[in-house]
Amino acid sequence: MKKFGLLGKNISYTFSPTLHNKIFKLYDIDAQYEIYDLKDESLMKDFLKDLKQKSILGLNVTIPYKTAILKFVDTISPEVQSIGATNCIKFENGRLIAYNTDYFGLIKTFEKMDLNLKNKKAVILGTGGAAKAAIKALLDCGAIVFIVSRDKIKAQSEFKDIPVISYDELSKTSGYLLINATPIGTNPNINVSPVNESIIQNFDFVLDLIYNPQETLFLKFAKNRGKNFENGLYMLISQGVKSEEIWNEKEFNYEKIYDELINTIYK
Ligand code: NAP
C-alpha cells in the first residue's frame, strides 16, 4: 500500500484525509493518507528521516511548516523558488522534491472561472502565503497585479516589484479581478468583509480564497452586484488533486472530484 500524509501543527480539523481518500477510492488506488501532527520544528529532521524509512511517497505541508521544511529538501520547483513556500513534497529515490500546488490550485480556479487574465488588472487583498501564491499564478497568466495591504510601506519593502496600495486607494481603483487572500470572513466570524460592497462594484470577477463558509459576506456583496464569483473550495480540492498527480505521475479529472466532494464538505 502506498502511503501519503499531511504535516502540520494542530491539524486535527483538516479536510485533507477526506479529499485524498476519496481520490484513492474513485481511482482504485491502494493507498492511505495520514495526519502527521508535529509539535515543534526541531523534530522535523528526524521526522523526515523516519518517513523515508517508512516508504512514504508524498507529503502535504501546512501551517506552520510551509517554509521551514525547505531547508531539508533536495530540489525546489520553480514555483516554490518564486513563492518561498511549499505545500507538497515528493519522495523520489531517497530525495525530497518541493512543489507548491496552491499555485496550481489557483491556476485551475482561474480556468474554472473562465478568466482571460492577459494584460488585465488583478488586485489581491492581503500579503500572506496565499497572496504570494496568487501573485505568481496571476503573473504567469499575464495579469497586471496590485496588492492591498493595511501597512503599505512595510508591504512595499517586501514586494519590491509589485505595486502595493492602501485600502483608501483601493476605493478609487477598478479592475478585472478582485481576490480576497485575507482570513476576514472565515468561520466563525462570518459577518465581516475585508472591503465594503461599493469596492466590489468596480471589478468584473471576484474570488474569495476562503471556503468555509461557502458564501462569505465578501461573496454575498459580489452576488448582490451581479458579479461572477467563486469561493476557495475549487482551489483547495485542486491543490490536493495536483499533489496526487505529482505523486502518482498520472492525470485526474478535477471536475469529477470536485463534484464528488462539494456535497460532503457543505452538507
Ligand atoms: P495569513 O498569512 O494569516 O493572512 C494573509 C494576509 O491577510 C495578511 O498578510 C494580512 O495582510 C491580511 N490580514 C490579516 N489579518 C487581517 C485583518 N484583521 N484585516 C485585514 N487584513 C488582514 O493567511 P494566508 O495563509 O495567506 O491565507 C489567507 C486566506 O486564504 C485564509 O482565509 C486561508 O484560509 C485562505 N487559503 C485558502 C486556500 C485554499 O485552498 N482555498 C489555500 C491557502 C489559504 P496585511 O497585513 O498586509 O494587510
mmCIF file of C-alpha atoms and ligand atoms in Angstrom:
data_model
loop_
_atom_site.group_PDB
_atom_site.id
_atom_site.type_symbol
_atom_site.label_atom_id
_atom_site.label_comp_id
_atom_site.label_asym_id
_atom_site.label_seq_id
_atom_site.Cartn_x
_atom_site.Cartn_y
_atom_site.Cartn_z
ATOM 1 C CA MET A 1 0.000 0.000 0.000
ATOM 2 C CA LYS A 2 1.252 3.485 -0.908
ATOM 3 C CA LYS A 3 1.476 5.990 1.934
ATOM 4 C CA PHE A 4 0.926 9.765 1.931
ATOM 5 C CA GLY A 5 0.137 12.349 4.585
ATOM 6 C CA LEU A 6 -0.256 15.901 5.828
ATOM 7 C CA LEU A 7 2.410 17.525 8.004
ATOM 8 C CA GLY A 8 1.397 20.464 10.195
ATOM 9 C CA LYS A 9 0.678 21.538 13.761
ATOM 10 C CA ASN A 10 -2.744 21.248 15.444
ATOM 11 C CA ILE A 11 -4.323 19.940 12.238
ATOM 12 C CA SER A 12 -6.998 17.565 13.519
ATOM 13 C CA TYR A 13 -9.632 19.771 11.776
ATOM 14 C CA THR A 14 -8.164 19.115 8.298
ATOM 15 C CA PHE A 15 -10.250 18.168 5.270
ATOM 16 C CA SER A 16 -7.227 16.572 3.522
ATOM 17 C CA PRO A 17 -7.734 12.885 4.513
ATOM 18 C CA THR A 18 -11.358 13.059 3.240
ATOM 19 C CA LEU A 19 -10.160 14.556 -0.050
ATOM 20 C CA HIS A 20 -7.278 12.159 -0.671
ATOM 21 C CA ASN A 21 -9.084 9.025 0.460
ATOM 22 C CA LYS A 22 -11.947 9.946 -1.901
ATOM 23 C CA ILE A 23 -9.444 10.177 -4.777
ATOM 24 C CA PHE A 24 -7.976 6.754 -3.849
ATOM 25 C CA LYS A 25 -11.482 5.271 -3.850
ATOM 26 C CA LEU A 26 -12.567 6.893 -7.120
ATOM 27 C CA TYR A 27 -9.421 5.794 -8.959
ATOM 28 C CA ASP A 28 -8.956 2.438 -7.225
ATOM 29 C CA ILE A 29 -5.539 3.362 -5.792
ATOM 30 C CA ASP A 30 -4.262 1.143 -2.967
ATOM 31 C CA ALA A 31 -3.099 3.941 -0.678
ATOM 32 C CA GLN A 32 -3.537 5.526 2.714
ATOM 33 C CA TYR A 33 -3.385 9.240 3.738
ATOM 34 C CA GLU A 34 -2.485 10.076 7.324
ATOM 35 C CA ILE A 35 -2.119 13.154 9.548
ATOM 36 C CA TYR A 36 1.333 13.944 10.952
ATOM 37 C CA ASP A 37 0.883 16.474 13.751
ATOM 38 C CA LEU A 38 4.367 17.719 14.624
ATOM 39 C CA LYS A 39 4.528 19.696 17.864
ATOM 40 C CA ASP A 40 7.786 21.509 17.110
ATOM 41 C CA GLU A 41 10.002 22.392 14.153
ATOM 42 C CA SER A 42 13.053 20.946 15.967
ATOM 43 C CA LEU A 43 11.528 17.457 15.445
ATOM 44 C CA MET A 44 11.342 17.828 11.672
ATOM 45 C CA LYS A 45 14.739 16.441 10.685
ATOM 46 C CA ASP A 46 14.167 13.108 12.484
ATOM 47 C CA PHE A 47 10.570 13.001 11.327
ATOM 48 C CA LEU A 48 11.628 13.253 7.664
ATOM 49 C CA LYS A 49 14.345 10.603 8.105
ATOM 50 C CA ASP A 50 11.768 8.330 9.682
ATOM 51 C CA LEU A 51 9.313 8.912 6.823
ATOM 52 C CA LYS A 52 11.904 7.912 4.243
ATOM 53 C CA GLN A 53 12.407 4.616 6.091
ATOM 54 C CA LYS A 54 8.635 4.053 6.190
ATOM 55 C CA SER A 55 8.488 4.388 2.374
ATOM 56 C CA ILE A 56 6.172 7.396 2.393
ATOM 57 C CA LEU A 57 5.781 8.608 -1.197
ATOM 58 C CA GLY A 58 4.452 12.095 -0.637
ATOM 59 C CA LEU A 59 3.622 14.714 1.921
ATOM 60 C CA ASN A 60 1.425 17.797 2.000
ATOM 61 C CA VAL A 61 2.690 20.544 4.273
ATOM 62 C CA THR A 62 0.613 23.157 6.063
ATOM 63 C CA ILE A 63 0.954 25.904 8.673
ATOM 64 C CA PRO A 64 3.472 26.493 10.269
ATOM 65 C CA TYR A 65 5.968 24.389 8.267
ATOM 66 C CA LYS A 66 5.498 25.529 4.639
ATOM 67 C CA THR A 67 8.775 27.486 4.635
ATOM 68 C CA ALA A 68 10.654 25.752 7.482
ATOM 69 C CA ILE A 69 10.694 22.422 5.636
ATOM 70 C CA LEU A 70 12.574 23.896 2.660
ATOM 71 C CA LYS A 71 15.965 23.581 4.370
ATOM 72 C CA PHE A 72 15.558 19.781 4.357
ATOM 73 C CA VAL A 73 14.562 19.290 0.705
ATOM 74 C CA ASP A 74 16.937 18.376 -2.144
ATOM 75 C CA THR A 75 15.161 20.036 -5.081
ATOM 76 C CA ILE A 76 12.929 23.109 -5.277
ATOM 77 C CA SER A 77 10.488 23.603 -8.176
ATOM 78 C CA PRO A 78 10.360 26.985 -9.957
ATOM 79 C CA GLU A 79 7.067 27.993 -8.319
ATOM 80 C CA VAL A 80 8.461 27.229 -4.841
ATOM 81 C CA GLN A 81 11.547 29.271 -5.695
ATOM 82 C CA SER A 82 9.337 32.234 -6.537
ATOM 83 C CA ILE A 83 6.749 31.884 -3.738
ATOM 84 C CA GLY A 84 9.185 30.877 -0.980
ATOM 85 C CA ALA A 85 6.930 28.148 0.405
ATOM 86 C CA THR A 86 5.937 24.543 -0.338
ATOM 87 C CA ASN A 87 2.795 22.577 0.418
ATOM 88 C CA CYS A 88 3.707 19.376 -1.452
ATOM 89 C CA ILE A 89 6.767 17.143 -1.146
ATOM 90 C CA LYS A 90 7.550 14.146 -3.312
ATOM 91 C CA PHE A 91 9.915 11.429 -2.046
ATOM 92 C CA GLU A 92 11.802 10.064 -5.044
ATOM 93 C CA ASN A 93 14.833 7.751 -4.858
ATOM 94 C CA GLY A 94 15.645 8.968 -1.360
ATOM 95 C CA ARG A 95 15.412 12.619 -2.403
ATOM 96 C CA LEU A 96 12.838 15.234 -1.411
ATOM 97 C CA ILE A 97 11.370 17.472 -4.136
ATOM 98 C CA ALA A 98 9.298 20.517 -3.107
ATOM 99 C CA TYR A 99 6.312 21.827 -5.119
ATOM 100 C CA ASN A 100 3.640 24.449 -4.451
ATOM 101 C CA THR A 101 0.279 23.044 -5.501
ATOM 102 C CA ASP A 102 -1.636 26.038 -4.024
ATOM 103 C CA TYR A 103 -0.207 27.808 -7.071
ATOM 104 C CA PHE A 104 -1.615 25.104 -9.387
ATOM 105 C CA GLY A 105 -4.923 25.209 -7.461
ATOM 106 C CA LEU A 106 -5.189 28.894 -8.279
ATOM 107 C CA ILE A 107 -4.410 28.379 -11.974
ATOM 108 C CA LYS A 108 -7.131 25.684 -12.079
ATOM 109 C CA THR A 109 -9.556 28.070 -10.337
ATOM 110 C CA PHE A 110 -8.867 30.797 -12.909
ATOM 111 C CA GLU A 111 -9.650 28.225 -15.631
ATOM 112 C CA LYS A 112 -12.886 27.217 -13.886
ATOM 113 C CA MET A 113 -13.893 30.899 -13.699
ATOM 114 C CA ASP A 114 -13.084 31.179 -17.419
ATOM 115 C CA LEU A 115 -10.828 34.179 -16.813
ATOM 116 C CA ASN A 116 -8.754 35.752 -19.544
ATOM 117 C CA LEU A 117 -6.125 37.495 -17.432
ATOM 118 C CA LYS A 118 -3.696 38.640 -20.106
ATOM 119 C CA ASN A 119 -2.955 42.346 -19.573
ATOM 120 C CA LYS A 120 -5.911 42.605 -17.167
ATOM 121 C CA LYS A 121 -5.686 44.249 -13.763
ATOM 122 C CA ALA A 122 -5.934 41.855 -10.803
ATOM 123 C CA VAL A 123 -6.000 43.125 -7.225
ATOM 124 C CA ILE A 124 -5.161 40.919 -4.241
ATOM 125 C CA LEU A 125 -6.230 41.754 -0.670
ATOM 126 C CA GLY A 126 -3.586 40.637 1.859
ATOM 127 C CA THR A 127 0.122 39.861 1.729
ATOM 128 C CA GLY A 128 0.477 36.404 3.346
ATOM 129 C CA GLY A 129 1.331 32.990 1.890
ATOM 130 C CA ALA A 130 -1.887 32.676 -0.105
ATOM 131 C CA ALA A 131 -1.333 36.137 -1.624
ATOM 132 C CA LYS A 132 2.214 35.135 -2.644
ATOM 133 C CA ALA A 133 0.920 32.058 -4.492
ATOM 134 C CA ALA A 134 -1.748 34.249 -6.128
ATOM 135 C CA ILE A 135 0.843 36.809 -7.280
ATOM 136 C CA LYS A 136 2.897 34.095 -9.016
ATOM 137 C CA ALA A 137 -0.189 32.480 -10.597
ATOM 138 C CA LEU A 138 -1.555 35.821 -11.852
ATOM 139 C CA LEU A 139 1.784 36.984 -13.253
ATOM 140 C CA ASP A 140 2.205 33.645 -15.052
ATOM 141 C CA CYS A 141 -1.243 34.196 -16.614
ATOM 142 C CA GLY A 142 -0.127 37.614 -17.884
ATOM 143 C CA ALA A 143 -2.116 39.775 -15.438
ATOM 144 C CA ILE A 144 -1.112 43.190 -14.135
ATOM 145 C CA VAL A 145 -1.021 42.642 -10.375
ATOM 146 C CA PHE A 146 -1.662 45.047 -7.481
ATOM 147 C CA ILE A 147 -1.708 44.129 -3.808
ATOM 148 C CA VAL A 148 -3.604 45.814 -0.999
ATOM 149 C CA SER A 149 -2.156 45.966 2.496
ATOM 150 C CA ARG A 150 -3.044 47.583 5.810
ATOM 151 C CA ASP A 151 0.626 48.566 6.000
ATOM 152 C CA LYS A 152 1.576 49.808 2.548
ATOM 153 C CA ILE A 153 5.160 50.824 3.411
ATOM 154 C CA LYS A 154 6.051 47.515 5.055
ATOM 155 C CA ALA A 155 4.441 45.504 2.256
ATOM 156 C CA GLN A 156 6.148 47.546 -0.475
ATOM 157 C CA SER A 157 9.543 46.836 1.099
ATOM 158 C CA GLU A 158 8.768 43.093 0.908
ATOM 159 C CA PHE A 159 7.158 43.081 -2.566
ATOM 160 C CA LYS A 160 9.668 45.196 -4.476
ATOM 161 C CA ASP A 161 8.303 44.543 -7.985
ATOM 162 C CA ILE A 162 4.560 44.659 -7.330
ATOM 163 C CA PRO A 163 2.656 47.894 -6.693
ATOM 164 C CA VAL A 164 1.123 47.994 -3.213
ATOM 165 C CA ILE A 165 -1.864 50.201 -2.472
ATOM 166 C CA SER A 166 -3.724 51.081 0.732
ATOM 167 C CA TYR A 167 -7.398 50.267 1.387
ATOM 168 C CA ASP A 168 -8.145 54.004 0.888
ATOM 169 C CA GLU A 169 -6.526 53.904 -2.543
ATOM 170 C CA LEU A 170 -8.457 50.740 -3.387
ATOM 171 C CA SER A 171 -11.715 52.707 -3.165
ATOM 172 C CA LYS A 172 -10.548 54.720 -6.207
ATOM 173 C CA THR A 173 -9.366 51.629 -8.127
ATOM 174 C CA SER A 174 -11.147 49.428 -10.634
ATOM 175 C CA GLY A 175 -10.054 46.211 -12.309
ATOM 176 C CA TYR A 176 -10.894 42.825 -13.821
ATOM 177 C CA LEU A 177 -10.404 40.514 -10.821
ATOM 178 C CA LEU A 178 -10.508 41.096 -7.055
ATOM 179 C CA ILE A 179 -9.160 38.314 -4.784
ATOM 180 C CA ASN A 180 -9.631 38.076 -1.028
ATOM 181 C CA ALA A 181 -6.437 36.486 0.324
ATOM 182 C CA THR A 182 -7.075 37.648 3.896
ATOM 183 C CA PRO A 183 -8.728 35.492 6.586
ATOM 184 C CA ILE A 184 -11.532 38.102 7.025
ATOM 185 C CA GLY A 185 -14.944 36.418 6.815
ATOM 186 C CA THR A 186 -13.816 32.902 7.788
ATOM 187 C CA ASN A 187 -15.996 30.839 10.097
ATOM 188 C CA PRO A 188 -16.928 31.628 12.900
ATOM 189 C CA ASN A 189 -16.551 35.402 12.260
ATOM 190 C CA ILE A 190 -18.694 35.382 9.149
ATOM 191 C CA ASN A 191 -20.396 38.795 9.358
ATOM 192 C CA VAL A 192 -17.353 40.758 8.224
ATOM 193 C CA SER A 193 -15.807 41.515 4.845
ATOM 194 C CA PRO A 194 -12.329 42.907 4.059
ATOM 195 C CA VAL A 195 -13.979 45.594 1.862
ATOM 196 C CA ASN A 196 -17.414 47.144 1.556
ATOM 197 C CA GLU A 197 -19.848 46.443 -1.265
ATOM 198 C CA SER A 198 -19.098 49.590 -3.271
ATOM 199 C CA ILE A 199 -15.486 48.405 -3.848
ATOM 200 C CA ILE A 200 -16.732 45.172 -5.407
ATOM 201 C CA GLN A 201 -18.792 47.148 -7.922
ATOM 202 C CA ASN A 202 -15.506 48.214 -9.562
ATOM 203 C CA PHE A 203 -14.473 44.651 -10.556
ATOM 204 C CA ASP A 204 -15.787 42.121 -13.102
ATOM 205 C CA PHE A 205 -14.793 38.924 -11.269
ATOM 206 C CA VAL A 206 -14.465 38.190 -7.560
ATOM 207 C CA LEU A 207 -12.620 35.290 -5.914
ATOM 208 C CA ASP A 208 -12.557 34.555 -2.189
ATOM 209 C CA LEU A 209 -9.879 32.028 -1.140
ATOM 210 C CA ILE A 210 -11.995 31.223 1.925
ATOM 211 C CA TYR A 211 -14.143 28.069 1.516
ATOM 212 C CA ASN A 212 -15.827 27.998 4.926
ATOM 213 C CA PRO A 213 -18.475 29.438 4.908
ATOM 214 C CA GLN A 214 -19.456 28.518 1.343
ATOM 215 C CA GLU A 215 -20.599 32.111 0.760
ATOM 216 C CA THR A 216 -18.720 34.780 2.696
ATOM 217 C CA LEU A 217 -20.077 38.298 3.139
ATOM 218 C CA PHE A 218 -17.499 39.366 0.515
ATOM 219 C CA LEU A 219 -19.092 36.920 -1.962
ATOM 220 C CA LYS A 220 -22.623 37.959 -0.921
ATOM 221 C CA PHE A 221 -21.663 41.505 -1.944
ATOM 222 C CA ALA A 222 -20.421 40.142 -5.284
ATOM 223 C CA LYS A 223 -23.689 38.251 -5.769
ATOM 224 C CA ASN A 224 -25.751 41.378 -4.899
ATOM 225 C CA ARG A 225 -23.850 43.299 -7.570
ATOM 226 C CA GLY A 226 -24.339 40.607 -10.212
ATOM 227 C CA LYS A 227 -20.638 39.742 -10.429
ATOM 228 C CA ASN A 228 -19.110 36.405 -11.428
ATOM 229 C CA PHE A 229 -17.667 34.884 -8.288
ATOM 230 C CA GLU A 230 -16.041 31.766 -6.845
ATOM 231 C CA ASN A 231 -15.055 30.609 -3.371
ATOM 232 C CA GLY A 232 -11.847 28.784 -2.315
ATOM 233 C CA LEU A 233 -13.133 25.208 -2.461
ATOM 234 C CA TYR A 234 -12.048 24.547 -6.030
ATOM 235 C CA MET A 235 -8.547 25.807 -5.125
ATOM 236 C CA LEU A 236 -8.471 23.600 -2.020
ATOM 237 C CA ILE A 237 -9.535 20.499 -3.930
ATOM 238 C CA SER A 238 -7.293 21.281 -6.904
ATOM 239 C CA GLN A 239 -4.155 21.639 -4.762
ATOM 240 C CA GLY A 240 -4.858 18.153 -3.387
ATOM 241 C CA VAL A 241 -5.562 16.659 -6.811
ATOM 242 C CA LYS A 242 -2.410 18.248 -8.229
ATOM 243 C CA SER A 243 -0.413 16.715 -5.332
ATOM 244 C CA GLU A 244 -1.833 13.299 -6.276
ATOM 245 C CA GLU A 245 -0.874 13.885 -9.911
ATOM 246 C CA ILE A 246 2.697 14.685 -8.870
ATOM 247 C CA TRP A 247 2.981 11.685 -6.516
ATOM 248 C CA ASN A 248 1.294 9.110 -8.777
ATOM 249 C CA GLU A 249 2.506 10.511 -12.111
ATOM 250 C CA LYS A 250 -0.953 10.283 -13.640
ATOM 251 C CA GLU A 251 -3.772 12.694 -14.515
ATOM 252 C CA PHE A 252 -7.061 13.012 -12.649
ATOM 253 C CA ASN A 253 -10.429 14.597 -13.500
ATOM 254 C CA TYR A 254 -10.625 17.739 -11.327
ATOM 255 C CA GLU A 255 -14.319 18.426 -12.051
ATOM 256 C CA LYS A 256 -15.340 14.879 -11.172
ATOM 257 C CA ILE A 257 -13.514 15.009 -7.830
ATOM 258 C CA TYR A 258 -14.933 18.487 -7.069
ATOM 259 C CA ASP A 259 -18.491 17.289 -7.831
ATOM 260 C CA GLU A 260 -17.992 14.261 -5.568
ATOM 261 C CA LEU A 261 -16.693 16.361 -2.668
ATOM 262 C CA ILE A 262 -18.737 19.569 -2.696
ATOM 263 C CA ASN A 263 -21.720 17.879 -1.046
ATOM 264 C CA THR A 264 -19.533 16.168 1.561
ATOM 265 C CA ILE A 265 -17.967 19.427 2.700
ATOM 266 C CA TYR A 266 -21.121 21.581 2.688
ATOM 267 C CA LYS A 267 -23.654 19.017 3.937
HETATM 268 P P1 NAP B 1 -2.437 34.998 6.668
HETATM 269 O O1 NAP B 1 -1.000 34.924 6.339
HETATM 270 O O2 NAP B 1 -2.896 34.766 8.060
HETATM 271 O O3 NAP B 1 -3.047 36.432 6.240
HETATM 272 C C1 NAP B 1 -2.977 36.938 4.965
HETATM 273 C C2 NAP B 1 -2.954 38.460 4.988
HETATM 274 O O4 NAP B 1 -4.231 38.978 5.319
HETATM 275 C C3 NAP B 1 -2.003 39.086 5.985
HETATM 276 O O5 NAP B 1 -0.703 39.055 5.496
HETATM 277 C C4 NAP B 1 -2.577 40.494 6.138
HETATM 278 O O6 NAP B 1 -2.031 41.367 5.142
HETATM 279 C C5 NAP B 1 -4.054 40.276 5.879
HETATM 280 N N1 NAP B 1 -4.815 40.304 7.132
HETATM 281 C C6 NAP B 1 -4.611 39.518 8.225
HETATM 282 N N2 NAP B 1 -5.472 39.854 9.198
HETATM 283 C C7 NAP B 1 -6.200 40.874 8.712
HETATM 284 C C8 NAP B 1 -7.236 41.688 9.260
HETATM 285 N N3 NAP B 1 -7.687 41.507 10.515
HETATM 286 N N4 NAP B 1 -7.775 42.654 8.481
HETATM 287 C C9 NAP B 1 -7.318 42.839 7.209
HETATM 288 N N5 NAP B 1 -6.324 42.127 6.649
HETATM 289 C C10 NAP B 1 -5.782 41.158 7.391
HETATM 290 O O7 NAP B 1 -3.260 33.986 5.754
HETATM 291 P P2 NAP B 1 -2.853 33.122 4.466
HETATM 292 O O8 NAP B 1 -2.240 31.855 4.910
HETATM 293 O O9 NAP B 1 -2.152 33.945 3.457
HETATM 294 O O10 NAP B 1 -4.336 32.760 3.959
HETATM 295 C C11 NAP B 1 -5.238 33.778 3.590
HETATM 296 C C12 NAP B 1 -6.634 33.197 3.388
HETATM 297 O O11 NAP B 1 -6.588 32.282 2.290
HETATM 298 C C13 NAP B 1 -7.131 32.386 4.597
HETATM 299 O O12 NAP B 1 -8.513 32.611 4.751
HETATM 300 C C14 NAP B 1 -6.882 30.953 4.194
HETATM 301 O O13 NAP B 1 -7.782 30.048 4.784
HETATM 302 C C15 NAP B 1 -7.128 31.032 2.687
HETATM 303 N N6 NAP B 1 -6.435 29.989 1.946
HETATM 304 C C16 NAP B 1 -7.199 29.173 1.166
HETATM 305 C C17 NAP B 1 -6.605 28.175 0.443
HETATM 306 C C18 NAP B 1 -7.469 27.293 -0.420
HETATM 307 O O14 NAP B 1 -7.001 26.230 -0.860
HETATM 308 N N7 NAP B 1 -8.691 27.698 -0.709
HETATM 309 C C19 NAP B 1 -5.215 27.984 0.494
HETATM 310 C C20 NAP B 1 -4.443 28.842 1.287
HETATM 311 C C21 NAP B 1 -5.080 29.839 2.019
HETATM 312 P P3 NAP B 1 -1.628 42.894 5.520
HETATM 313 O O15 NAP B 1 -1.091 42.843 6.920
HETATM 314 O O16 NAP B 1 -0.572 43.231 4.532
HETATM 315 O O17 NAP B 1 -2.872 43.693 5.402
#
